[in-house]
Amino acid sequence: MKIGVIGGGQLGRMLALAGTPLGQQFAFLDPAPDACAQALGEHIRADYSDRDHLRQLADEVDLVTFEFESVPAETVAFLSQFVPVYPSAESLRIARDRWFEKSMFQELGIPTPEFADIQSQENLDAAVRRIGLPAVLKTRTLGYDGKGQKVLRHPEDVQNAFAELGSVPCILEGFVPFSGEVSLIAVRARSGQTCFYPLVHNTHENGILRLSVASSGHPLQALAEDYAERVLGKLEYVGVLAFEFFEVDGGLKANEIAPRVHNSGHWTIEGAECSQFENHLRAIAGLPLGSTALVGASAMLNFIGRVPPTEKITALTDVHLHHYGKAFKAGRKVGHATLRCADAATLRTRIAEVEALINAE
């Protein structure tokens, strides 16, 4: 089976690394000349809206998926005329737009922060009066890793905030006094079979995920799975879906979903029986889903801007290096380390060792 992937970044690269042992081949459509996934399959260098090359991709592969939600939903809808695409264009349309996303959560009875649609500075002023401060203004689409958003703490922060984010459609969300940030990696197969990985505790710095630690027996696991099951069913979803939550007063409030394999699920490569990448491929290819069971105590640390020296990372016990082959650049995810240990105490020690290497230079 040959699988087409819209996007040729590290998520596409890791999909191909997981699919190659399954006998799958890959083609990536990406406009970047240095797309880091190109070493693992055919690289069709073209814009995501280039219909001639999209048609070429459709003619060459058995099915198509995508590695990030910046892909226009219209691209997926176009491809769907010629080849199966998972997840669907409708799933992408909702997940890539924070207003559609939050409105769906509300419809499904999933708690969220207060929110409002913002189309102008006047909308923003009125919404702030209703929701109050602090609050977070976000672009409805395309924001990630802390981009496309602004925290509003004081009245002066509100002035001209709409223009500061480009005068594009936005959403205002009430600030959530959360006790923790967690995410759930969920998988739904073409058959409707679902499975879920353990909840992950996430730590962000400057809006970018730094550390994910897989939990064991989290008291909110069943609630998170219930909320995810509602979304998967509503969208008739196929593939991996990441669901990010705030822990609030012993419960969960929905932050956002990502219709793809996710950074907070990278620990599954070594830390679960079947990784999120393999399970995504199993789901879209019509194969039975693999076990999501933990293998030891597991975590993931992102390398932002640079990767510590390979000889130092690989000298650490229980630590697995994943270098994306990307040029080092400030604020850019260029690799990660997966940690898999015998117990939680050892895991904390290993995390500290990797963090020391990250902070050494």
mmCIF file of C-alpha atoms in Angstrom:
data_model
loop_
_atom_site.group_PDB
_atom_site.id
_atom_site.type_symbol
_atom_site.label_atom_id
_atom_site.label_comp_id
_atom_site.label_asym_id
_atom_site.label_seq_id
_atom_site.Cartn_x
_atom_site.Cartn_y
_atom_site.Cartn_z
ATOM 1 C CA MET A 1 0.000 0.000 0.000
ATOM 2 C CA LYS A 2 1.202 3.485 -0.873
ATOM 3 C CA ILE A 3 0.046 6.325 1.354
ATOM 4 C CA GLY A 4 0.049 9.985 0.391
ATOM 5 C CA VAL A 5 0.784 12.512 3.116
ATOM 6 C CA ILE A 6 -0.034 16.206 2.813
ATOM 7 C CA GLY A 7 2.957 17.783 4.540
ATOM 8 C CA GLY A 8 6.529 16.578 4.732
ATOM 9 C CA GLY A 9 7.611 17.647 8.208
ATOM 10 C CA GLN A 10 8.657 15.558 11.192
ATOM 11 C CA LEU A 11 5.187 14.087 11.735
ATOM 12 C CA GLY A 12 5.156 12.788 8.167
ATOM 13 C CA ARG A 13 8.678 11.501 8.679
ATOM 14 C CA MET A 14 7.656 9.572 11.806
ATOM 15 C CA LEU A 15 4.576 8.187 10.062
ATOM 16 C CA ALA A 16 6.826 6.764 7.364
ATOM 17 C CA LEU A 17 9.238 5.339 9.930
ATOM 18 C CA ALA A 18 6.295 3.524 11.532
ATOM 19 C CA GLY A 19 4.738 2.401 8.261
ATOM 20 C CA THR A 20 7.808 1.029 6.516
ATOM 21 C CA PRO A 21 7.879 -2.168 8.672
ATOM 22 C CA LEU A 22 4.203 -2.659 7.726
ATOM 23 C CA GLY A 23 5.170 -2.781 4.055
ATOM 24 C CA GLN A 24 3.761 0.679 3.340
ATOM 25 C CA GLN A 25 5.296 3.199 0.978
ATOM 26 C CA PHE A 26 4.898 6.961 1.111
ATOM 27 C CA ALA A 27 4.634 10.070 -1.039
ATOM 28 C CA PHE A 28 4.723 13.540 0.519
ATOM 29 C CA LEU A 29 3.275 16.693 -0.997
ATOM 30 C CA ASP A 30 5.056 19.696 0.498
ATOM 31 C CA PRO A 31 6.259 22.991 -0.991
ATOM 32 C CA ALA A 32 9.487 23.064 1.028
ATOM 33 C CA PRO A 33 12.621 22.018 -0.872
ATOM 34 C CA ASP A 34 14.128 20.639 2.345
ATOM 35 C CA ALA A 35 11.054 18.810 3.710
ATOM 36 C CA CYS A 36 12.536 16.485 6.330
ATOM 37 C CA ALA A 37 10.282 13.541 5.400
ATOM 38 C CA GLN A 38 11.542 13.373 1.816
ATOM 39 C CA ALA A 39 14.270 10.859 2.670
ATOM 40 C CA LEU A 40 11.532 8.317 3.443
ATOM 41 C CA GLY A 41 9.447 8.546 0.302
ATOM 42 C CA GLU A 42 8.638 10.407 -2.882
ATOM 43 C CA HIS A 43 8.583 14.182 -2.532
ATOM 44 C CA ILE A 44 6.072 16.044 -4.696
ATOM 45 C CA ARG A 45 7.129 19.641 -4.277
ATOM 46 C CA ALA A 46 4.017 21.754 -4.701
ATOM 47 C CA ASP A 47 1.707 24.111 -2.896
ATOM 48 C CA TYR A 48 -1.154 22.552 -0.951
ATOM 49 C CA SER A 49 -3.656 24.193 -3.309
ATOM 50 C CA ASP A 50 -1.913 23.089 -6.525
ATOM 51 C CA ARG A 51 -4.637 20.920 -8.047
ATOM 52 C CA ASP A 52 -2.479 19.457 -10.799
ATOM 53 C CA HIS A 53 -0.018 18.047 -8.296
ATOM 54 C CA LEU A 54 -2.793 17.061 -5.898
ATOM 55 C CA ARG A 55 -4.286 15.032 -8.728
ATOM 56 C CA GLN A 56 -0.857 13.511 -9.394
ATOM 57 C CA LEU A 57 -0.654 12.470 -5.744
ATOM 58 C CA ALA A 58 -4.145 10.982 -5.844
ATOM 59 C CA ASP A 59 -3.282 8.953 -8.946
ATOM 60 C CA GLU A 60 -0.150 7.499 -7.347
ATOM 61 C CA VAL A 61 -1.434 6.402 -3.922
ATOM 62 C CA ASP A 62 -4.082 4.174 -2.348
ATOM 63 C CA LEU A 63 -5.181 6.698 0.265
ATOM 64 C CA VAL A 64 -4.186 10.071 1.678
ATOM 65 C CA THR A 65 -3.726 11.540 5.143
ATOM 66 C CA PHE A 66 -2.246 14.814 6.405
ATOM 67 C CA GLU A 67 0.295 15.677 9.072
ATOM 68 C CA PHE A 68 -0.951 19.070 10.227
ATOM 69 C CA GLU A 69 -4.170 21.088 10.192
ATOM 70 C CA SER A 70 -2.832 24.102 8.294
ATOM 71 C CA VAL A 71 -3.797 22.191 5.164
ATOM 72 C CA PRO A 72 -6.900 23.857 3.652
ATOM 73 C CA ALA A 73 -10.037 21.766 4.088
ATOM 74 C CA GLU A 74 -10.711 22.467 0.402
ATOM 75 C CA THR A 75 -7.560 20.524 -0.471
ATOM 76 C CA VAL A 76 -8.831 17.452 1.373
ATOM 77 C CA ALA A 77 -12.289 17.812 -0.184
ATOM 78 C CA PHE A 78 -10.735 17.980 -3.659
ATOM 79 C CA LEU A 79 -8.582 14.903 -3.089
ATOM 80 C CA SER A 80 -11.574 13.005 -1.709
ATOM 81 C CA GLN A 81 -13.110 12.997 -5.185
ATOM 82 C CA PHE A 82 -10.343 10.694 -6.390
ATOM 83 C CA VAL A 83 -8.926 8.769 -3.419
ATOM 84 C CA PRO A 84 -9.953 7.998 0.187
ATOM 85 C CA VAL A 85 -8.705 10.665 2.606
ATOM 86 C CA TYR A 86 -8.581 10.184 6.375
ATOM 87 C CA PRO A 87 -9.461 12.107 8.501
ATOM 88 C CA SER A 88 -12.250 13.663 6.431
ATOM 89 C CA ALA A 89 -12.474 17.189 5.063
ATOM 90 C CA GLU A 90 -15.303 17.881 7.519
ATOM 91 C CA SER A 91 -13.164 16.773 10.471
ATOM 92 C CA LEU A 92 -10.396 19.094 9.283
ATOM 93 C CA ARG A 93 -12.800 22.001 8.667
ATOM 94 C CA ILE A 94 -14.012 21.888 12.259
ATOM 95 C CA ALA A 95 -10.714 21.072 13.972
ATOM 96 C CA ARG A 96 -8.717 23.823 12.241
ATOM 97 C CA ASP A 97 -11.172 26.574 13.220
ATOM 98 C CA ARG A 98 -11.375 27.332 16.940
ATOM 99 C CA TRP A 99 -14.904 28.753 16.676
ATOM 100 C CA PHE A 100 -16.300 25.667 14.931
ATOM 101 C CA GLU A 101 -14.349 23.488 17.351
ATOM 102 C CA LYS A 102 -15.577 25.176 20.539
ATOM 103 C CA SER A 103 -19.134 25.293 19.185
ATOM 104 C CA MET A 104 -19.003 21.521 18.596
ATOM 105 C CA PHE A 105 -17.769 20.935 22.152
ATOM 106 C CA GLN A 106 -20.682 23.012 23.434
ATOM 107 C CA GLU A 107 -23.139 21.024 21.304
ATOM 108 C CA LEU A 108 -21.741 17.740 22.669
ATOM 109 C CA GLY A 109 -21.935 18.862 26.302
ATOM 110 C CA ILE A 110 -18.164 19.074 26.748
ATOM 111 C CA PRO A 111 -17.167 21.885 29.149
ATOM 112 C CA THR A 112 -15.076 24.741 27.721
ATOM 113 C CA PRO A 113 -13.888 28.153 28.832
ATOM 114 C CA GLU A 114 -16.308 30.962 27.973
ATOM 115 C CA PHE A 115 -15.747 32.038 24.377
ATOM 116 C CA ALA A 116 -16.896 34.546 21.768
ATOM 117 C CA ASP A 117 -16.502 35.010 18.023
ATOM 118 C CA ILE A 118 -14.464 38.114 17.223
ATOM 119 C CA GLN A 119 -14.696 39.771 13.814
ATOM 120 C CA SER A 120 -13.722 43.315 14.789
ATOM 121 C CA GLN A 121 -12.291 45.423 17.600
ATOM 122 C CA GLU A 122 -15.863 46.355 18.512
ATOM 123 C CA ASN A 123 -16.704 42.641 18.910
ATOM 124 C CA LEU A 124 -13.635 42.261 21.113
ATOM 125 C CA ASP A 125 -14.527 45.211 23.341
ATOM 126 C CA ALA A 126 -18.050 43.852 23.859
ATOM 127 C CA ALA A 127 -16.802 40.299 24.523
ATOM 128 C CA VAL A 128 -14.301 41.520 27.113
ATOM 129 C CA ARG A 129 -17.090 43.335 28.924
ATOM 130 C CA ARG A 130 -19.077 40.082 29.046
ATOM 131 C CA ILE A 131 -16.322 37.526 29.698
ATOM 132 C CA GLY A 132 -13.961 39.736 31.677
ATOM 133 C CA LEU A 133 -10.179 39.748 32.065
ATOM 134 C CA PRO A 134 -7.824 37.981 31.956
ATOM 135 C CA ALA A 135 -8.718 36.361 28.639
ATOM 136 C CA VAL A 136 -6.916 34.993 25.594
ATOM 137 C CA LEU A 137 -7.460 36.290 22.060
ATOM 138 C CA LYS A 138 -6.603 33.710 19.373
ATOM 139 C CA THR A 139 -6.869 33.643 15.613
ATOM 140 C CA ARG A 140 -9.563 31.167 14.596
ATOM 141 C CA THR A 141 -7.167 29.309 12.288
ATOM 142 C CA LEU A 142 -3.447 28.667 11.789
ATOM 143 C CA GLY A 143 -2.139 29.542 15.260
ATOM 144 C CA TYR A 144 0.204 26.990 16.848
ATOM 145 C CA ASP A 145 3.119 26.841 19.302
ATOM 146 C CA GLY A 146 2.016 30.094 20.912
ATOM 147 C CA LYS A 147 1.639 31.940 17.596
ATOM 148 C CA GLY A 148 -1.529 33.769 16.627
ATOM 149 C CA GLN A 149 -2.626 34.586 20.180
ATOM 150 C CA LYS A 150 -2.362 37.258 22.826
ATOM 151 C CA VAL A 151 -3.097 37.143 26.542
ATOM 152 C CA LEU A 152 -5.203 40.110 27.643
ATOM 153 C CA ARG A 153 -4.649 40.920 31.313
ATOM 154 C CA HIS A 154 -5.346 44.649 31.531
ATOM 155 C CA PRO A 155 -7.690 47.052 29.681
ATOM 156 C CA GLU A 156 -4.752 48.531 27.781
ATOM 157 C CA ASP A 157 -3.953 45.058 26.397
ATOM 158 C CA VAL A 158 -7.346 45.046 24.679
ATOM 159 C CA GLN A 159 -6.726 48.253 22.733
ATOM 160 C CA ASN A 160 -5.824 47.438 19.104
ATOM 161 C CA ALA A 161 -5.437 43.717 19.965
ATOM 162 C CA PHE A 162 -7.587 42.713 16.999
ATOM 163 C CA ALA A 163 -5.276 44.581 14.616
ATOM 164 C CA GLU A 164 -2.205 43.134 16.350
ATOM 165 C CA LEU A 165 -3.389 39.646 15.370
ATOM 166 C CA GLY A 166 -3.849 40.721 11.771
ATOM 167 C CA SER A 167 -7.500 41.827 11.779
ATOM 168 C CA VAL A 168 -8.513 38.271 10.918
ATOM 169 C CA PRO A 169 -11.392 36.264 12.458
ATOM 170 C CA CYS A 170 -10.526 35.470 16.076
ATOM 171 C CA ILE A 171 -11.979 33.867 19.167
ATOM 172 C CA LEU A 172 -11.820 35.248 22.693
ATOM 173 C CA GLU A 173 -11.568 32.685 25.476
ATOM 174 C CA GLY A 174 -11.927 33.314 29.161
ATOM 175 C CA PHE A 175 -8.722 32.585 31.053
ATOM 176 C CA VAL A 176 -8.859 29.225 32.840
ATOM 177 C CA PRO A 177 -7.208 28.956 36.293
ATOM 178 C CA PHE A 178 -6.139 25.388 35.644
ATOM 179 C CA SER A 179 -4.164 23.088 37.906
ATOM 180 C CA GLY A 180 -2.646 21.159 34.996
ATOM 181 C CA GLU A 181 -2.639 20.644 31.235
ATOM 182 C CA VAL A 182 -3.277 17.139 29.933
ATOM 183 C CA SER A 183 -3.856 15.586 26.550
ATOM 184 C CA LEU A 184 -5.446 12.378 25.347
ATOM 185 C CA ILE A 185 -4.347 10.595 22.181
ATOM 186 C CA ALA A 186 -7.400 8.826 20.752
ATOM 187 C CA VAL A 187 -7.657 6.522 17.739
ATOM 188 C CA ARG A 188 -10.702 5.494 15.706
ATOM 189 C CA ALA A 189 -10.502 2.896 12.944
ATOM 190 C CA ARG A 190 -12.507 2.747 9.739
ATOM 191 C CA SER A 191 -14.516 -0.031 11.413
ATOM 192 C CA GLY A 192 -15.492 2.297 14.282
ATOM 193 C CA GLN A 193 -13.165 0.559 16.756
ATOM 194 C CA THR A 194 -11.631 3.043 19.214
ATOM 195 C CA CYS A 195 -8.745 2.996 21.654
ATOM 196 C CA PHE A 196 -7.053 5.535 23.897
ATOM 197 C CA TYR A 197 -3.583 6.117 25.280
ATOM 198 C CA PRO A 198 -3.035 7.104 28.921
ATOM 199 C CA LEU A 199 -3.529 10.788 29.693
ATOM 200 C CA VAL A 200 -0.346 12.826 29.384
ATOM 201 C CA HIS A 201 0.728 15.720 31.625
ATOM 202 C CA ASN A 202 2.121 18.563 29.504
ATOM 203 C CA THR A 203 4.446 21.451 30.331
ATOM 204 C CA HIS A 204 4.754 24.410 27.951
ATOM 205 C CA GLU A 205 7.306 27.201 27.720
ATOM 206 C CA ASN A 206 6.575 30.301 25.641
ATOM 207 C CA GLY A 207 3.581 28.526 24.149
ATOM 208 C CA ILE A 208 5.665 25.554 22.929
ATOM 209 C CA LEU A 209 5.362 22.069 24.387
ATOM 210 C CA ARG A 210 8.504 21.228 26.345
ATOM 211 C CA LEU A 211 7.710 18.066 28.330
ATOM 212 C CA SER A 212 5.044 15.336 28.202
ATOM 213 C CA VAL A 213 4.819 12.676 30.911
ATOM 214 C CA ALA A 214 2.490 9.703 30.476
ATOM 215 C CA SER A 215 0.278 8.986 33.469
ATOM 216 C CA SER A 216 -0.693 5.663 35.005
ATOM 217 C CA GLY A 217 -4.189 5.295 36.396
ATOM 218 C CA HIS A 218 -5.113 8.992 36.040
ATOM 219 C CA PRO A 219 -8.424 9.669 37.868
ATOM 220 C CA LEU A 220 -9.754 11.661 34.895
ATOM 221 C CA GLN A 221 -8.893 9.045 32.245
ATOM 222 C CA ALA A 222 -12.465 7.761 31.882
ATOM 223 C CA LEU A 223 -13.892 11.285 31.639
ATOM 224 C CA ALA A 224 -11.359 12.264 28.968
ATOM 225 C CA GLU A 225 -12.176 9.123 26.987
ATOM 226 C CA ASP A 226 -15.893 9.890 27.220
ATOM 227 C CA TYR A 227 -15.384 13.391 25.831
ATOM 228 C CA ALA A 228 -13.117 12.105 23.053
ATOM 229 C CA GLU A 229 -15.591 9.350 22.174
ATOM 230 C CA ARG A 230 -18.293 11.982 21.672
ATOM 231 C CA VAL A 231 -16.098 13.916 19.232
ATOM 232 C CA LEU A 232 -14.924 10.821 17.348
ATOM 233 C CA GLY A 233 -18.507 9.688 16.875
ATOM 234 C CA LYS A 234 -19.810 13.111 15.872
ATOM 235 C CA LEU A 235 -17.153 13.472 13.175
ATOM 236 C CA GLU A 236 -17.194 9.777 12.136
ATOM 237 C CA TYR A 237 -13.485 10.249 12.556
ATOM 238 C CA VAL A 238 -10.767 7.933 11.220
ATOM 239 C CA GLY A 239 -7.185 8.110 12.490
ATOM 240 C CA VAL A 240 -5.442 9.603 15.513
ATOM 241 C CA LEU A 241 -6.974 12.629 17.190
ATOM 242 C CA ALA A 242 -5.321 14.540 20.042
ATOM 243 C CA PHE A 243 -7.555 16.205 22.625
ATOM 244 C CA GLU A 244 -6.032 18.846 24.911
ATOM 245 C CA PHE A 245 -7.689 19.632 28.242
ATOM 246 C CA PHE A 246 -7.281 21.892 31.247
ATOM 247 C CA GLU A 247 -7.608 20.247 34.656
ATOM 248 C CA VAL A 248 -10.016 22.462 36.609
ATOM 249 C CA ASP A 249 -11.600 21.770 40.025
ATOM 250 C CA GLY A 250 -11.243 18.016 39.721
ATOM 251 C CA GLY A 251 -12.691 17.928 36.208
ATOM 252 C CA LEU A 252 -11.715 18.765 32.629
ATOM 253 C CA LYS A 253 -12.351 21.703 30.323
ATOM 254 C CA ALA A 254 -11.678 21.271 26.626
ATOM 255 C CA ASN A 255 -8.921 23.373 25.118
ATOM 256 C CA GLU A 256 -8.626 22.083 21.556
ATOM 257 C CA ILE A 257 -8.346 19.061 19.305
ATOM 258 C CA ALA A 258 -5.735 18.285 16.665
ATOM 259 C CA PRO A 259 -6.865 16.015 13.782
ATOM 260 C CA ARG A 260 -3.552 14.183 13.456
ATOM 261 C CA VAL A 261 -0.696 12.538 15.278
ATOM 262 C CA HIS A 262 0.484 14.924 17.963
ATOM 263 C CA ASN A 263 3.623 16.164 19.683
ATOM 264 C CA SER A 264 2.327 15.077 23.106
ATOM 265 C CA GLY A 265 2.057 11.516 21.786
ATOM 266 C CA HIS A 266 5.686 11.118 20.733
ATOM 267 C CA TRP A 267 6.429 9.195 23.926
ATOM 268 C CA THR A 268 4.396 6.303 22.477
ATOM 269 C CA ILE A 269 7.184 5.425 20.034
ATOM 270 C CA GLU A 270 9.131 3.658 22.765
ATOM 271 C CA GLY A 271 6.674 3.964 25.643
ATOM 272 C CA ALA A 272 3.616 2.094 24.353
ATOM 273 C CA GLU A 273 3.031 -1.313 22.815
ATOM 274 C CA CYS A 274 1.962 0.354 19.549
ATOM 275 C CA SER A 275 2.910 3.963 18.785
ATOM 276 C CA GLN A 276 0.448 6.680 17.825
ATOM 277 C CA PHE A 277 2.058 6.714 14.374
ATOM 278 C CA GLU A 278 1.554 3.019 13.722
ATOM 279 C CA ASN A 279 -1.979 3.182 15.098
ATOM 280 C CA HIS A 280 -2.842 6.097 12.818
ATOM 281 C CA LEU A 281 -1.644 4.077 9.848
ATOM 282 C CA ARG A 282 -3.501 0.995 11.046
ATOM 283 C CA ALA A 283 -6.678 3.048 11.411
ATOM 284 C CA ILE A 284 -6.621 4.658 7.973
ATOM 285 C CA ALA A 285 -5.497 1.449 6.227
ATOM 286 C CA GLY A 286 -8.356 -0.605 7.674
ATOM 287 C CA LEU A 287 -6.123 -2.727 9.906
ATOM 288 C CA PRO A 288 -6.933 -3.734 13.507
ATOM 289 C CA LEU A 289 -5.735 -1.197 16.058
ATOM 290 C CA GLY A 290 -2.722 -2.018 18.206
ATOM 291 C CA SER A 291 -2.415 -2.026 21.989
ATOM 292 C CA THR A 292 -2.055 1.368 23.655
ATOM 293 C CA ALA A 293 -0.681 -0.123 26.894
ATOM 294 C CA LEU A 294 2.241 1.568 28.627
ATOM 295 C CA VAL A 295 5.655 -0.033 28.514
ATOM 296 C CA GLY A 296 7.294 1.264 31.673
ATOM 297 C CA ALA A 297 7.247 4.873 32.888
ATOM 298 C CA SER A 298 7.505 7.158 29.869
ATOM 299 C CA ALA A 299 8.005 10.785 28.887
ATOM 300 C CA MET A 300 9.063 12.989 25.980
ATOM 301 C CA LEU A 301 11.251 16.101 25.956
ATOM 302 C CA ASN A 302 11.263 18.399 22.936
ATOM 303 C CA PHE A 303 14.458 19.878 21.541
ATOM 304 C CA ILE A 304 13.691 23.470 20.583
ATOM 305 C CA GLY A 305 16.136 25.322 18.352
ATOM 306 C CA ARG A 306 18.938 22.757 18.604
ATOM 307 C CA VAL A 307 19.608 19.138 19.473
ATOM 308 C CA PRO A 308 22.229 18.428 22.174
ATOM 309 C CA PRO A 309 25.287 16.521 20.933
ATOM 310 C CA THR A 310 24.321 13.037 19.808
ATOM 311 C CA GLU A 311 27.120 11.393 21.770
ATOM 312 C CA LYS A 312 25.851 12.967 25.009
ATOM 313 C CA ILE A 313 22.188 12.058 24.503
ATOM 314 C CA THR A 314 22.932 8.494 23.467
ATOM 315 C CA ALA A 315 25.213 8.030 26.484
ATOM 316 C CA LEU A 316 22.179 8.327 28.782
ATOM 317 C CA THR A 317 20.413 5.157 29.915
ATOM 318 C CA ASP A 318 16.699 4.776 29.038
ATOM 319 C CA VAL A 319 16.847 7.713 26.591
ATOM 320 C CA HIS A 320 16.031 7.455 22.862
ATOM 321 C CA LEU A 321 17.049 10.243 20.465
ATOM 322 C CA HIS A 322 14.810 11.333 17.565
ATOM 323 C CA HIS A 323 16.607 13.856 15.349
ATOM 324 C CA TYR A 324 14.392 15.348 12.632
ATOM 325 C CA GLY A 325 17.195 16.306 10.260
ATOM 326 C CA LYS A 326 16.014 19.913 10.190
ATOM 327 C CA ALA A 327 18.186 23.019 10.209
ATOM 328 C CA PHE A 328 18.543 24.413 13.716
ATOM 329 C CA LYS A 329 16.534 27.597 14.258
ATOM 330 C CA ALA A 330 15.361 29.417 17.368
ATOM 331 C CA GLY A 331 11.843 28.393 18.376
ATOM 332 C CA ARG A 332 11.779 25.432 15.980
ATOM 333 C CA LYS A 333 11.146 21.827 17.005
ATOM 334 C CA VAL A 334 14.193 19.996 15.672
ATOM 335 C CA GLY A 335 14.031 16.730 17.606
ATOM 336 C CA HIS A 336 12.948 15.045 20.808
ATOM 337 C CA ALA A 337 14.033 12.470 23.334
ATOM 338 C CA THR A 338 11.748 9.671 24.445
ATOM 339 C CA LEU A 339 12.392 8.293 27.905
ATOM 340 C CA ARG A 340 11.260 4.829 29.003
ATOM 341 C CA CYS A 341 12.177 3.698 32.504
ATOM 342 C CA ALA A 342 11.365 0.963 34.981
ATOM 343 C CA ASP A 343 9.618 3.277 37.441
ATOM 344 C CA ALA A 344 8.541 6.867 38.043
ATOM 345 C CA ALA A 345 11.495 7.731 40.301
ATOM 346 C CA THR A 346 13.993 6.696 37.630
ATOM 347 C CA LEU A 347 12.018 8.625 35.039
ATOM 348 C CA ARG A 348 12.314 11.835 37.065
ATOM 349 C CA THR A 349 16.065 11.325 37.242
ATOM 350 C CA ARG A 350 16.346 10.762 33.492
ATOM 351 C CA ILE A 351 14.234 13.839 32.736
ATOM 352 C CA ALA A 352 16.601 15.934 34.856
ATOM 353 C CA GLU A 353 19.610 14.500 32.997
ATOM 354 C CA VAL A 354 18.176 15.379 29.587
ATOM 355 C CA GLU A 355 17.125 18.831 30.786
ATOM 356 C CA ALA A 356 20.682 19.419 31.977
ATOM 357 C CA LEU A 357 21.969 18.716 28.466
ATOM 358 C CA ILE A 358 19.322 21.016 26.965
ATOM 359 C CA ASN A 359 20.377 23.836 29.283
ATOM 360 C CA ALA A 360 24.127 23.220 28.969
ATOM 361 C CA GLU A 361 24.682 25.440 25.943
#
